[in-house]
Every structure is written in C-alpha cells, then in structure tokens.
Short mmCIF file of C-alpha atoms and ligand atoms in Angstrom, two decimals:
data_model
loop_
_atom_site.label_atom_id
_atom_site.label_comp_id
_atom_site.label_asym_id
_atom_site.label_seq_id
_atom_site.Cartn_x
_atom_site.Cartn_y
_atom_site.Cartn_z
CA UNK A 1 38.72 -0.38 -41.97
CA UNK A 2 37.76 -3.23 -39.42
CA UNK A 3 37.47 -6.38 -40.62
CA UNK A 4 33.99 -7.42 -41.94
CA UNK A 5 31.97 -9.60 -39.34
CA UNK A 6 28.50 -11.11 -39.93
CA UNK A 7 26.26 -13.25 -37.72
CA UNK A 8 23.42 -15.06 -37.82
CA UNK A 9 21.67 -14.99 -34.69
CA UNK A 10 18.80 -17.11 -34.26
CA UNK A 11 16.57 -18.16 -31.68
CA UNK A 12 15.96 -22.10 -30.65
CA UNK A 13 12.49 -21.47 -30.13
CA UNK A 14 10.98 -23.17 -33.25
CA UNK A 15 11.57 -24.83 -36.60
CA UNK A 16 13.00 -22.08 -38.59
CA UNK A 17 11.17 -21.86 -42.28
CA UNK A 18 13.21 -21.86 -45.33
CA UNK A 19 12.87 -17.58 -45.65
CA UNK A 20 14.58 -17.38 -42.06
CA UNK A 21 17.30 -18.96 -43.59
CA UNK A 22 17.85 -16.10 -46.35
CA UNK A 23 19.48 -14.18 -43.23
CA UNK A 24 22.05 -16.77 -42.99
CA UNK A 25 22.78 -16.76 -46.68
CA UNK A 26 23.21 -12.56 -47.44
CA UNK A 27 25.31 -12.86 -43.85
CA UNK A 28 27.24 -15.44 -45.15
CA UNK A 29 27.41 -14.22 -48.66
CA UNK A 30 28.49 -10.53 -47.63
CA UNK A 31 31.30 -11.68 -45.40
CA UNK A 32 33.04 -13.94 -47.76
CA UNK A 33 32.45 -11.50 -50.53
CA UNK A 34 34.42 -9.34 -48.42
CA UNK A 35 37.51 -11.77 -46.49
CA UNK A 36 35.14 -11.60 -43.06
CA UNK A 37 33.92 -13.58 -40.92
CA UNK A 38 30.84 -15.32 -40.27
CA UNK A 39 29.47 -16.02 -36.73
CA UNK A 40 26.39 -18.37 -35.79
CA UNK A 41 24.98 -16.98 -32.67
CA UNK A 42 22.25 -19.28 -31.09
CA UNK A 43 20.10 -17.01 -28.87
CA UNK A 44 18.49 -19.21 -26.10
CA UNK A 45 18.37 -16.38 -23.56
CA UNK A 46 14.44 -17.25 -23.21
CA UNK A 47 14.75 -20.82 -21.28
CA UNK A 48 10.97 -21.93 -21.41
CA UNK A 49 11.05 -21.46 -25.04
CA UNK A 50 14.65 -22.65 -26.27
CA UNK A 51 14.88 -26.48 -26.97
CA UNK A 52 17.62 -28.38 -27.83
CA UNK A 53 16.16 -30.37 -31.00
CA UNK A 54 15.53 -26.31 -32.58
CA UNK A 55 19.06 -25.92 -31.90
CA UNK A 56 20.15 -28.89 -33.47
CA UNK A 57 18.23 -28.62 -36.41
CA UNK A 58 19.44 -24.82 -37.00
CA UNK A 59 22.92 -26.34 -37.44
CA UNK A 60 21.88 -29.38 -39.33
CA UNK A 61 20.01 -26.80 -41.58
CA UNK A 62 23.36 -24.72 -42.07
CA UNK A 63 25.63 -27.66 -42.57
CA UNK A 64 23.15 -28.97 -45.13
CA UNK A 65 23.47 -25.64 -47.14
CA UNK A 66 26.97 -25.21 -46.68
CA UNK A 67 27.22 -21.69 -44.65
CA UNK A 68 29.73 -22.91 -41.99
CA UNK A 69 29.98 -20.84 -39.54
CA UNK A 70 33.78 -19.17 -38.98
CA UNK A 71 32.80 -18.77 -34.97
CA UNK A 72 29.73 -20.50 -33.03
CA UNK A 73 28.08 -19.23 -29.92
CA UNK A 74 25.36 -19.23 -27.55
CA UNK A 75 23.94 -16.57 -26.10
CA UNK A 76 23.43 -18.06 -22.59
CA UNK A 77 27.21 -18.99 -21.93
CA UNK A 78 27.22 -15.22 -21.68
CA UNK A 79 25.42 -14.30 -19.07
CA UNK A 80 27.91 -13.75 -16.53
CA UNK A 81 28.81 -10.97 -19.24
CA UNK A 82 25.77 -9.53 -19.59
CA UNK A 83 24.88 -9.63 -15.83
CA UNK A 84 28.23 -7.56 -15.49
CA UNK A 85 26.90 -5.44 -17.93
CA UNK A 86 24.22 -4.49 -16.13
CA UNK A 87 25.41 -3.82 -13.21
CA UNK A 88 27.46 -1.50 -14.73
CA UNK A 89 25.06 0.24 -16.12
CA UNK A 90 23.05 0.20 -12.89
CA UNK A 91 26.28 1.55 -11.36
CA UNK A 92 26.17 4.03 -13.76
CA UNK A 93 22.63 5.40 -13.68
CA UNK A 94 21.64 4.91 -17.16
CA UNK A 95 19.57 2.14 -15.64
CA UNK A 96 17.32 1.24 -12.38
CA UNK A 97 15.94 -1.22 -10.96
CA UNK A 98 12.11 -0.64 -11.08
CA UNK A 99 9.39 -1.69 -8.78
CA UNK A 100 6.32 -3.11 -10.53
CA UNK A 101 3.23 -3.69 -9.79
CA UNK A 102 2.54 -7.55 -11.49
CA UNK A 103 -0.19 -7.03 -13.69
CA UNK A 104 -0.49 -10.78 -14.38
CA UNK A 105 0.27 -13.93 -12.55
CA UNK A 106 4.09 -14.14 -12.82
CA UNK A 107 5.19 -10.50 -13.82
CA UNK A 108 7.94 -9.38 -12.07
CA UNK A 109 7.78 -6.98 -8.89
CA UNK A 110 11.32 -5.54 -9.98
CA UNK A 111 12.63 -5.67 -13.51
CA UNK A 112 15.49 -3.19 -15.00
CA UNK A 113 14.45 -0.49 -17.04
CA UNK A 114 16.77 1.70 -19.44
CA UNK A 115 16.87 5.52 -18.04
CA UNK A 116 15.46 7.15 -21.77
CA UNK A 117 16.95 10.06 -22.31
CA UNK A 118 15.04 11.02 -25.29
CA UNK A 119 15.16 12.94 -28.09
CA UNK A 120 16.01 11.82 -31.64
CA UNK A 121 18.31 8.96 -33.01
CA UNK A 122 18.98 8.77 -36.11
CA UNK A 123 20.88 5.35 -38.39
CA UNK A 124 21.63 4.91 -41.76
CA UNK A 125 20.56 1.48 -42.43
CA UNK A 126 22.83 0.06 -45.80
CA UNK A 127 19.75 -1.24 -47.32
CA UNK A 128 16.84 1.14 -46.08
CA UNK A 129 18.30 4.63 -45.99
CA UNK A 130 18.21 7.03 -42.75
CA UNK A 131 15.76 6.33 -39.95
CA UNK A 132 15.17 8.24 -37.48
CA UNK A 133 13.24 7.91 -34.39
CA UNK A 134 11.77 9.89 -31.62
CA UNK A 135 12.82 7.85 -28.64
CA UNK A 136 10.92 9.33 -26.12
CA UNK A 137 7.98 7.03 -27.41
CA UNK A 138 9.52 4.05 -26.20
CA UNK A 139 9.57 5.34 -22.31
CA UNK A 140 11.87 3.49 -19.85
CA UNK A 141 12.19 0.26 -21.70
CA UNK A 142 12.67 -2.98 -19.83
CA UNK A 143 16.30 -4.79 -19.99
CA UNK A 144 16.23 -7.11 -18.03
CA UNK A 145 13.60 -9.20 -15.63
CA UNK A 146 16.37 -9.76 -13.09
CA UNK A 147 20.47 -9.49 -13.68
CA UNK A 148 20.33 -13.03 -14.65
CA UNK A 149 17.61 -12.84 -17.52
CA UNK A 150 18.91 -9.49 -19.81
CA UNK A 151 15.92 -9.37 -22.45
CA UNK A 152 16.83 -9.50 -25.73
CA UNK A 153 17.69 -5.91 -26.71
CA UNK A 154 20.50 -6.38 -24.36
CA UNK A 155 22.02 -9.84 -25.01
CA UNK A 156 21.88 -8.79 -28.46
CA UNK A 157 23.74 -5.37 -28.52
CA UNK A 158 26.20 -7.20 -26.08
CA UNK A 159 27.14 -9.72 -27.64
CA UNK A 160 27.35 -8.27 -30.90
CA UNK A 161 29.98 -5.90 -29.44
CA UNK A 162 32.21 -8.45 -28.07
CA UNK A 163 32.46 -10.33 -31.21
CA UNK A 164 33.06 -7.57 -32.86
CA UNK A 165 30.20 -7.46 -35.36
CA UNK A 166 30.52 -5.19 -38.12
CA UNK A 167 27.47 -5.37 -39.47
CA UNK A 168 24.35 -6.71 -38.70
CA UNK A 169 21.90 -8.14 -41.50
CA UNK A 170 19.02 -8.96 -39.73
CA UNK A 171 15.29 -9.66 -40.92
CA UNK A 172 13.46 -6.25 -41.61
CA UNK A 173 11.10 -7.01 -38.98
CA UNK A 174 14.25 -5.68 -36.69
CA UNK A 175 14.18 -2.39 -38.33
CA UNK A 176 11.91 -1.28 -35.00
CA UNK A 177 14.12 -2.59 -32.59
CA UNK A 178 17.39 -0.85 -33.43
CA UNK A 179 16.43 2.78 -31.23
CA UNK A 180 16.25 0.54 -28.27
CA UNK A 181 19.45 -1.59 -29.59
CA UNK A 182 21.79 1.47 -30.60
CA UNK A 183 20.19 3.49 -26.83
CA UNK A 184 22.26 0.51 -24.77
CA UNK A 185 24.73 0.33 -27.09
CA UNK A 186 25.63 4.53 -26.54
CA UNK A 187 25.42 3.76 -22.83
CA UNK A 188 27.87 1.02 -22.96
CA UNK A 189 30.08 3.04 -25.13
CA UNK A 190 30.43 0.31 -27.43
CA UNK A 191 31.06 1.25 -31.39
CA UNK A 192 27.83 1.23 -33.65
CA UNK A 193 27.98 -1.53 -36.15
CA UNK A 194 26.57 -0.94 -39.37
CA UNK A 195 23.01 -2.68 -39.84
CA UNK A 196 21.15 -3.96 -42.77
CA UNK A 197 17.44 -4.79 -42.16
CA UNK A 198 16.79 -7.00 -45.24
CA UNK A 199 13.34 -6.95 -47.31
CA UNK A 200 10.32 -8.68 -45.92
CA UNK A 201 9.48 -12.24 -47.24
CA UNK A 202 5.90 -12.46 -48.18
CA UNK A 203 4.02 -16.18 -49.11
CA UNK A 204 2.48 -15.86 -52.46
CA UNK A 205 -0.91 -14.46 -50.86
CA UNK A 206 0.94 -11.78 -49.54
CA UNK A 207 1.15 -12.20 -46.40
CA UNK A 208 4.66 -12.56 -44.25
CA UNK A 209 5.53 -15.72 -44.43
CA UNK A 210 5.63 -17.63 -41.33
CA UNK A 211 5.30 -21.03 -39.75
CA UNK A 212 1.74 -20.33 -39.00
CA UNK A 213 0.22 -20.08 -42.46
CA UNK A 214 1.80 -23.22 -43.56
CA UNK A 215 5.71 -21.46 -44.70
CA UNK A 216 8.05 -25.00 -44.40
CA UNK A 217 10.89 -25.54 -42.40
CA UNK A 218 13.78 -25.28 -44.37
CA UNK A 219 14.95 -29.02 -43.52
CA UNK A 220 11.28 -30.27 -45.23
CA UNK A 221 12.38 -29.17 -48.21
CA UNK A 222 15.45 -30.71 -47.70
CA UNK A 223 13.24 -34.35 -47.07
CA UNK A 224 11.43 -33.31 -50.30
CA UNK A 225 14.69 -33.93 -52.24
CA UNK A 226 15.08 -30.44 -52.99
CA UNK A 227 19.37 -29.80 -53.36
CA UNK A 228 20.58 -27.88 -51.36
CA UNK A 229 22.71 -25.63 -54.21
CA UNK A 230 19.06 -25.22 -55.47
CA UNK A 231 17.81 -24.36 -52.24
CA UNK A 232 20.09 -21.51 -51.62
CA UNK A 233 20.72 -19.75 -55.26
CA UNK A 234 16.72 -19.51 -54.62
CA UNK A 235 17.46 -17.96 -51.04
CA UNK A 236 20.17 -15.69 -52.79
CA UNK A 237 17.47 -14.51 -55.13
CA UNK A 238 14.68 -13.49 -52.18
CA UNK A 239 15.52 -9.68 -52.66
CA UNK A 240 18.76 -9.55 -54.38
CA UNK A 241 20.31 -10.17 -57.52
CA UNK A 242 23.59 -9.90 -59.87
CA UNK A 243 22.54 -7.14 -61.83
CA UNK A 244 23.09 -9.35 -64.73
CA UNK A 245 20.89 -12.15 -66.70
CA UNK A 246 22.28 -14.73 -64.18
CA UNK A 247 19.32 -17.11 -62.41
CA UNK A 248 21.58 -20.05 -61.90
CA UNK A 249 24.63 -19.09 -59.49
CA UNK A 250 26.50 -21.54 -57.37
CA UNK A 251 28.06 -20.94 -53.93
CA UNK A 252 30.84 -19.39 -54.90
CA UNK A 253 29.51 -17.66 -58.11
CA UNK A 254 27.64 -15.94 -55.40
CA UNK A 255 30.12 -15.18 -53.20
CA UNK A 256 31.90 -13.33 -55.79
CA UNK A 257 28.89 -11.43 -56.99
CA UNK A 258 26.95 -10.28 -53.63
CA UNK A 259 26.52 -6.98 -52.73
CA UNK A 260 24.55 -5.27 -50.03
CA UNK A 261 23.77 -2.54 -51.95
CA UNK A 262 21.83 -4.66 -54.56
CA UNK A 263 19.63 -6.08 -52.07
CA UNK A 264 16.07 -4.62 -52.55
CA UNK A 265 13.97 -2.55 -50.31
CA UNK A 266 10.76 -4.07 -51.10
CA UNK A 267 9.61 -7.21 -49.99
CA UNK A 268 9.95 -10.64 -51.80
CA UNK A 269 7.98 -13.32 -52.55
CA UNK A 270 8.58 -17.02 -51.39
CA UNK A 271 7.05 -19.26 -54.38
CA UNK A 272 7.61 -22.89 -54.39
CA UNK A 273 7.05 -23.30 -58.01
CA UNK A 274 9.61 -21.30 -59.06
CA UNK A 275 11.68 -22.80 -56.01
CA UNK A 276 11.08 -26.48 -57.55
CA UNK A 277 11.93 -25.08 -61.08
CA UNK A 278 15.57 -23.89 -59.70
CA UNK A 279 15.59 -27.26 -58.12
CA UNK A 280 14.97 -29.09 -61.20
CA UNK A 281 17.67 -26.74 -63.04
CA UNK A 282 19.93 -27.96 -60.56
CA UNK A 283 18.69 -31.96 -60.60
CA UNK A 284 19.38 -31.37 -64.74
CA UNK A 285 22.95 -30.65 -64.06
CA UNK A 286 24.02 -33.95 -61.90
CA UNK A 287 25.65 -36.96 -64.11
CA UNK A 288 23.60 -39.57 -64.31
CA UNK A 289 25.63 -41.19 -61.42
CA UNK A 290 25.57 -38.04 -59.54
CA UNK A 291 21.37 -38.92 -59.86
CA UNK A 292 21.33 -42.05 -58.69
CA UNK A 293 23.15 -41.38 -55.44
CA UNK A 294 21.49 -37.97 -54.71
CA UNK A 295 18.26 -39.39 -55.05
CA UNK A 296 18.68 -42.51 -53.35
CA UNK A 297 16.27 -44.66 -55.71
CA UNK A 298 18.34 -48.12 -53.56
CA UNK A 299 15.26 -50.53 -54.08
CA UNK A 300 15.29 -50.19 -57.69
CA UNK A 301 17.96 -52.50 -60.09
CA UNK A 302 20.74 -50.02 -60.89
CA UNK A 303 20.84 -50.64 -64.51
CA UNK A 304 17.17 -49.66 -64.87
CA UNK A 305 17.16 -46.79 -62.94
CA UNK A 306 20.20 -45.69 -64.87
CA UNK A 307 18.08 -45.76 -68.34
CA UNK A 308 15.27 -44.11 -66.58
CA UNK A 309 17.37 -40.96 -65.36
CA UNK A 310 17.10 -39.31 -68.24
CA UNK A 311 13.32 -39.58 -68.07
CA UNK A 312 13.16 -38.13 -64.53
CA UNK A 313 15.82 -35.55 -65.10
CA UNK A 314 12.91 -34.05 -67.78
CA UNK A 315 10.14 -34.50 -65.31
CA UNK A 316 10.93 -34.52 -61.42
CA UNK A 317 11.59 -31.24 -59.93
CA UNK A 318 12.56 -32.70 -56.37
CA UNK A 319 13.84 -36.20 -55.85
CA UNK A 320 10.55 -37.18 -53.93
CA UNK A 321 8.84 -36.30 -57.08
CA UNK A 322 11.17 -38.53 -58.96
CA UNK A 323 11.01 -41.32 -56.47
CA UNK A 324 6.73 -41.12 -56.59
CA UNK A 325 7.03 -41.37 -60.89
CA UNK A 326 9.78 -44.48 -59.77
CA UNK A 327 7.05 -46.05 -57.97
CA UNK A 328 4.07 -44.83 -59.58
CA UNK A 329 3.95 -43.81 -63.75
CA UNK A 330 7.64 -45.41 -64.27
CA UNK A 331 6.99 -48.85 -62.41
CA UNK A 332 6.13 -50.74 -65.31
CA UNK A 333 9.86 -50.70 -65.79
CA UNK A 334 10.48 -52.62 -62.69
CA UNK A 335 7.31 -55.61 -63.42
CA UNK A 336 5.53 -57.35 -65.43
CA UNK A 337 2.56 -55.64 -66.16
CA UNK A 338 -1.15 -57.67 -66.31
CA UNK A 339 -3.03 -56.33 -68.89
CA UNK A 340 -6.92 -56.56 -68.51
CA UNK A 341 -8.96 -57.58 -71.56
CA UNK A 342 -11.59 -54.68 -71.93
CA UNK A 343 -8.76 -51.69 -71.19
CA UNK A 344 -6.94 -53.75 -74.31
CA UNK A 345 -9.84 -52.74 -76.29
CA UNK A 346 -10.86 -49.45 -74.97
CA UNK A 347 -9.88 -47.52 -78.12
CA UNK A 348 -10.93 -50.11 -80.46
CA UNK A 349 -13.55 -48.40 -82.65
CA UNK A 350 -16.83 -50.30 -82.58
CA UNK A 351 -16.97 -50.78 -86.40
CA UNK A 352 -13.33 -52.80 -86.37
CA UNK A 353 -13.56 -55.78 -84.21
CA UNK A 354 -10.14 -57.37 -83.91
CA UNK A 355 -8.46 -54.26 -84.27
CA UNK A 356 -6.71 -54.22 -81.50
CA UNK A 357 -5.47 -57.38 -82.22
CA UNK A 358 -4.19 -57.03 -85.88
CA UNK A 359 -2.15 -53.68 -84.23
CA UNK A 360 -0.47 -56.02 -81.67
CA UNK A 361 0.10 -58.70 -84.26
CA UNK A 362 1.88 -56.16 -86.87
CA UNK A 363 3.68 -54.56 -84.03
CA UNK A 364 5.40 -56.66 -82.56
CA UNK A 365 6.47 -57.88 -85.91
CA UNK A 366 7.68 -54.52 -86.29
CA UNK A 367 9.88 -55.02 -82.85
CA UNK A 368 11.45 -57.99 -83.02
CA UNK A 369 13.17 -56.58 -86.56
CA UNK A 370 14.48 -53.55 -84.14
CA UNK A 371 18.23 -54.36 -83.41
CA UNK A 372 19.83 -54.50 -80.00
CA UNK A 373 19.49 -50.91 -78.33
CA UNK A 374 17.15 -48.63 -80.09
CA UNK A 375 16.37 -45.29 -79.20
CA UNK A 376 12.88 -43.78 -78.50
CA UNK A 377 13.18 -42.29 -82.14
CA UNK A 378 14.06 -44.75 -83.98
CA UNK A 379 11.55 -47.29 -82.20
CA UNK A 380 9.22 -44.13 -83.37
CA UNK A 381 10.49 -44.28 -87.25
CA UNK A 382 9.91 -47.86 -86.81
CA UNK A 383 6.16 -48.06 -85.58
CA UNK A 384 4.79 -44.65 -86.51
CA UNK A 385 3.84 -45.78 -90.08
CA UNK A 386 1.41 -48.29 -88.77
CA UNK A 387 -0.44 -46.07 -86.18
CA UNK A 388 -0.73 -43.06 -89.30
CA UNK A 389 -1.86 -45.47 -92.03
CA UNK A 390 -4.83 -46.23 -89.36
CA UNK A 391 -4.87 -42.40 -88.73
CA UNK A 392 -5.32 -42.17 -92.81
CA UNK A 393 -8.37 -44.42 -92.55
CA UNK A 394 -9.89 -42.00 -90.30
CA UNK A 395 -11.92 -44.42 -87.83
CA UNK A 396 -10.02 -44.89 -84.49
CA UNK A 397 -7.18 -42.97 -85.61
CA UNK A 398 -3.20 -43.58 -84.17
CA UNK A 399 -4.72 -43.96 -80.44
CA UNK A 400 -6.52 -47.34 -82.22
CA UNK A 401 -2.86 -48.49 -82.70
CA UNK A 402 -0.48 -46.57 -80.01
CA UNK A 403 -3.17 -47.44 -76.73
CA UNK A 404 -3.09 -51.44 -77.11
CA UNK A 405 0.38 -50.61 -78.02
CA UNK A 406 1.29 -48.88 -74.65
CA UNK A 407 -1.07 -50.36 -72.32
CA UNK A 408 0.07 -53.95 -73.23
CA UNK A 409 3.57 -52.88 -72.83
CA UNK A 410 2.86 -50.85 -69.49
CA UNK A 411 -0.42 -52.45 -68.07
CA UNK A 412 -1.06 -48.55 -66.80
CA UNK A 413 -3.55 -45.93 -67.74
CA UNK A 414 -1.05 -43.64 -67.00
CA UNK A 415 2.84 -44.44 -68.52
CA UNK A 416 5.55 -42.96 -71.14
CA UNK A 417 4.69 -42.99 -74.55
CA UNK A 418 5.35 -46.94 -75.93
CA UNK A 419 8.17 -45.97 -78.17
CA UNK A 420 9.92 -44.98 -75.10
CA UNK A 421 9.04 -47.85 -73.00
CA UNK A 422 10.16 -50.34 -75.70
CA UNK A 423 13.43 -48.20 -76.09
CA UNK A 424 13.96 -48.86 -72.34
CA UNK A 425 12.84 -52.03 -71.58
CA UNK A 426 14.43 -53.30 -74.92
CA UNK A 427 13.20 -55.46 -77.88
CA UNK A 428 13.22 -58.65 -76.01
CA UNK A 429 11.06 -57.59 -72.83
CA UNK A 430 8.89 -55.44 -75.21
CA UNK A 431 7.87 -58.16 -77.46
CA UNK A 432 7.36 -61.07 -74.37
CA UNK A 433 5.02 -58.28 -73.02
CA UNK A 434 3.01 -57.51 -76.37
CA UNK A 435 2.96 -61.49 -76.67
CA UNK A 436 1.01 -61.40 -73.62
CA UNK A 437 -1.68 -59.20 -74.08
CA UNK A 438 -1.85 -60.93 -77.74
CA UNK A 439 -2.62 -64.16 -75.85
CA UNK A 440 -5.06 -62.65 -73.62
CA UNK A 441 -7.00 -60.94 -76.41
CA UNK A 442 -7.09 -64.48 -77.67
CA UNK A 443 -7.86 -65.80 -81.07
N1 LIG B 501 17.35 -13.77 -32.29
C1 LIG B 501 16.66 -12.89 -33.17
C2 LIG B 501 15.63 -13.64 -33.97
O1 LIG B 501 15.58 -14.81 -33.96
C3 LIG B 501 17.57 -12.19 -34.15
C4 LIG B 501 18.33 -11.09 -33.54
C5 LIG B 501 19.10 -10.26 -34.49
O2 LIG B 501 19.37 -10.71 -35.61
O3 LIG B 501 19.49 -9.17 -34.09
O4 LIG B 501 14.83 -13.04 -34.64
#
C-alpha cells in the first residue's frame, strides 16, 4: 500500500467561508488517522482572480485551526510542469491545438482541447459509490487557453500526480469534474488516486451555503471569539461522526476516530446556533485563567473580571458575546451606578408609599451582618425572607423588595439578580451603593 496523501487545494480567489474549511479538516483528519501526509495546495492558476491577501488568509485560517500542512505548494510555480505536460500530450495526439472563432471580446483564437475518445468511465468514489459517465457528452474539452495557462482540470490532475496524492477529498460539487480529471489523467498515464467527494453543505434555508447568501468567512468567526477547538469539532461534525454518543471531540480525539467511510452521503447543515453552543461547551472547559487570556477582557481590573468568569462561562457562547455582557448587563461591576428616583419606585405598589424605602432600609441591615465573602446563596438565605414576607402580604409581592434591591445596587434595567451582584461586588460596595439610593429616595 502507498502511503496515504491528502491535500487541500484551494483557490485564492475569495474569502473562504467556514464550510470550505470542512475539506481541510476530513483531509487532515484522514491522513493523520492513517500516518499520511497532508499537503496545502494553493491554486492561483487564474491570475486576474488570485490575490495575495486570499492567500494569506487561507493560511492564517489553517494555522488558527491547527491543520498544518506536512507540504505547501502553489499551483503556479508549476507551470513549467504543466506546460511540459502539454506539449507532451500535444506530441502525443491526445490533444490539439484548436482554432476558435472568439465568441466574445477576449476569447481565444487557439486554445487546447482534449481529443475525447468517448465511451464510458466509470470510479468508485469512497464516499458516493460507483459513477459512471458517458464521456462523449463532454466533447473535446478545453485544457488549456495557451501552454502557459493549463485550465484547471489539468493543473489539478497534474499536480496531484506529482505529489503523489492518494486520495482526493474534495467538495461534492467536484463529483462532475472527475470524467474530465481521470480522461487527462489516463492520457498521462499517471495512477488514479482514490477520490472522496464529501456531502454538500447547505445554510439552514437549504440552500448551499456560500459567500453570497451571507455564509461567513471562517476567520469572522474567529473575530467573533469563537475557539478554534470549537470551531473545528463543529467542522468534524458537518457530515461525519464517531458512531458513538461523542459531540465533544478534540483534535486528536478526532484524529483517532475519523473514518472515510462514516462520512455521510447526504448533505449537512451549517447552523450557527448549534455552532455557538459547541463553542460555549468549549469556553466552559477553559480555567478561569485560561478565560481571561482567551478572551482578552484587558480594560477591565483583573480581580473583577476573575469573579465575573463564572457568570460569563454560563452565559456567553463566543467571547464577543462575553465582552458585549462585560460592557453592557455586567458593567455595573466596573462603576458606580446612579440610580434615578422614579425607576427606585417603579415597583412600589401605589397603596404602600415608602415601600421602597423601608426594603432598602431592612436590607442593607441585612448586608452589613453578611461576613467577608458570601456566596450568591447564602446572600439569597440571607435576604429572601424579607422579599417572601412582602410576597405573603400579597400587594407588590418579592419584585416590591428584590427591584429597589437590584436597581440600587446595579443602576440598570437590565443586570444579574442582586444576590449575585452583592456576592460579587461584596458587602462593603453593596451596602455604600444601597446607602445611595437610600439617600436619594430621601426622608
Ligand atoms: N481549487 C479547487 C477549489 O477551490 C479545488 C480543487 C480540488 O480539490 O480538486 O474548489
């Protein structure tokens, strides 16, 4: 057996979306599963279309993830190969050079077309099953639009051959391209690597997913504060699986589980919710300290954020979620909040003037008996009895109680419960704060 050899061969001509990326990861996956290699093939035969800054981001994208590549190239340091190539096939007679007549403002008036010798060719794709098709449909297909500028189908069956690809696990969208492919590849005499079109990603309207209707590129997510172990167990997921109960597989957890034949025929689905809720699986895991420097909350005092963790670790699904409740819901952590006289007596029932008042009073009583560092619960134990005894009299109930509570202690509509904001913020700051919007509610 030759040794297993996967690439991933994309072209610069865009941002890639996170589903392009899935390629990458079964590649990568199979051929470490199985001692191989993996190769990262940039294909920039099309000039006009190939930038740089695509480039760049494919391999930021793949670094970020953690595939690295065992052997880079790109495709147009080849071309001295391929021209050869063609001119042997030229040579040959399996090929011409055709005379066209330009249908369009800069078609060619010679390109090289493949001499199609028809008939039937048939492939047993790994993940699809036999295919067969009649290749006389495809006529004399272009190759090239002059030696210098081999089309695709070429560069592609070329290169693969030279470095020694043993399989190629390519987007099912390929699946049509492979007569052509496996046609030059006879010619050339070159041995026929085993291919493995993988299942279509759809968006969750079902429709492919693409750039067009709105799919992200794969480093957005990455700017989102998704992790990248969370980004790619979800990209290990799009159309296969263990075969087991596992959701939550790292790196190598995969390696040593993927197989091709597990991978799916039928498409899969690209949901962001349930990408986020691998994400926050994943965010769960980290130490606290792991967090903090994943998440890159810098502006905020350290020893805050470090109580607060545990509060975002429930919540945030991406760090950009966590850094909006940071600077949003969770700010009253990080200031002192100015309370505003009618919000203090929003739940106040209309038939108990100076309720509000009497809660705060009793309160804070209640919180300057707490000892040093409390937790949510106990603050809880502490306070609860107050807000049900007004529950028991059945006017304004516990919000009569809890909302002066909270608001003076956060000076948001919107906030953690108070027991957990006095937990946090500790006795001290708590009771300066509820002292506050006493004296503002005045005598
Ligand atoms: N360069 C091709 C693309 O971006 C992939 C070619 C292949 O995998 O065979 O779709």
């Amino acid at each position: 057996m030759s040794p297993v050899v996967t690439r991933f061969a994309p072209s610069p001509t865009g941002l890639l979306h996170a589903g392009n990326y899935r390629t990458a990861v079964f590649a990568y996956l199979f051929a470490k599963h199985s001692d191989g290699k993996f190769i990262v093939r940039i294909e920039d035969t099309d000039a006009a279309r190939s930038k740089p800054e695509y480039e760049a981001n494919i391999r930021e994208a793949l670094a970020w993830l953690g595939l690295p590549a065992d052997e880079t190239y790109r495709q147009s340091e080849h071309r001295a190969r391929h021209r050869e190539l063609l001119e042997q096939l030229i040579a040959s007679g399996a090929a011409y050079v055709s005379k066209e007549t330009p249908q369009a403002p800069g078609d060619r008036e010679e390109v090289v077309r493949f001499r199609n010798p028809g008939g039937a060719l048939s492939f047993t794709d790994v993940i699809r099953g036999r295919i067969t098709t009649d290749v006389a449909d495809l006529g004399d297909f272009i190759i090239a639009r002059s030696l210098d500028e081999p089309v695709f189908h070429f560069a592609v069956v070329v290169d693969d051959a030279d470095e020694r690809v043993s399989h190629v696990i390519r987007g099912g969208d390929h699946i049509s391209n492979t007569a052509r492919q496996m046609l030059i590849q006879r010619a050339l005499d070159f041995p026929e690597p085993l291919y493995a079109h993988l299942p279509l990603i759809m968006d969750r309207t079902h429709k492919k997913l693409s750039k067009r209707t709105g799919a992200k590129a794969l480093t957005e997510y990455r700017d989102l504060g998704i992790l990248p172990e969370a980004l790619l167990n979800y990209l290990a997921f799009l159309g296969w699986n263990p075969g087991d109960r596992r959701e939550y597989m790292t790196l190598e957890e995969l390696v040593r589980a993927f197989e091709l034949s597990r991978v799916q025929k039928g498409s899969a689905v690209f949901d962001e919710v349930k990408l986020f809720s691998v994400n926050q699986h994943w965010m769960r895991q980290l130490s606290i300290d792991a967090y903090i420097e994943r998440g890159k909350f810098d502006e905020y005092p350290p020893d805050m954020v470090r109580k607060i963790v545990p509060l975002l670790q429930e919540r945030a699904r991406t760090f950009s979620e966590a850094r909006e409740m940071l600077s949003g819901e969770f700010s009253c952590f990080f200031r002192t909040p100015s309370p505003d006289r009618a919000k203090l007596l929003a739940k106040e029932p209309p038939d108990r003037p100076g309720l509000a008042r009497i809660a705060l009073k009793t309160l804070l009583a209640a919180v300057e008996a707490l000892p040093g560092e409390v937790s949510a619960e106990t603050v809880k134990q502490a306070l609860m009895p107050f807000a049900d005894a007004e529950e028991a009299k059945g006017k304004g109930g516990r919000g009569s109680v809890l909302w002066p509570l909270r608001y003076a202690l956060s000076g948001q509509e919107r906030s953690p419960d108070p027991f957990t904001l006095i937990a946090l913020l500790g006795a001290r700051e708590s009771s300066a704060r509820i002292q506050n919007a006493i004296a503002i509610l005045g005598e």
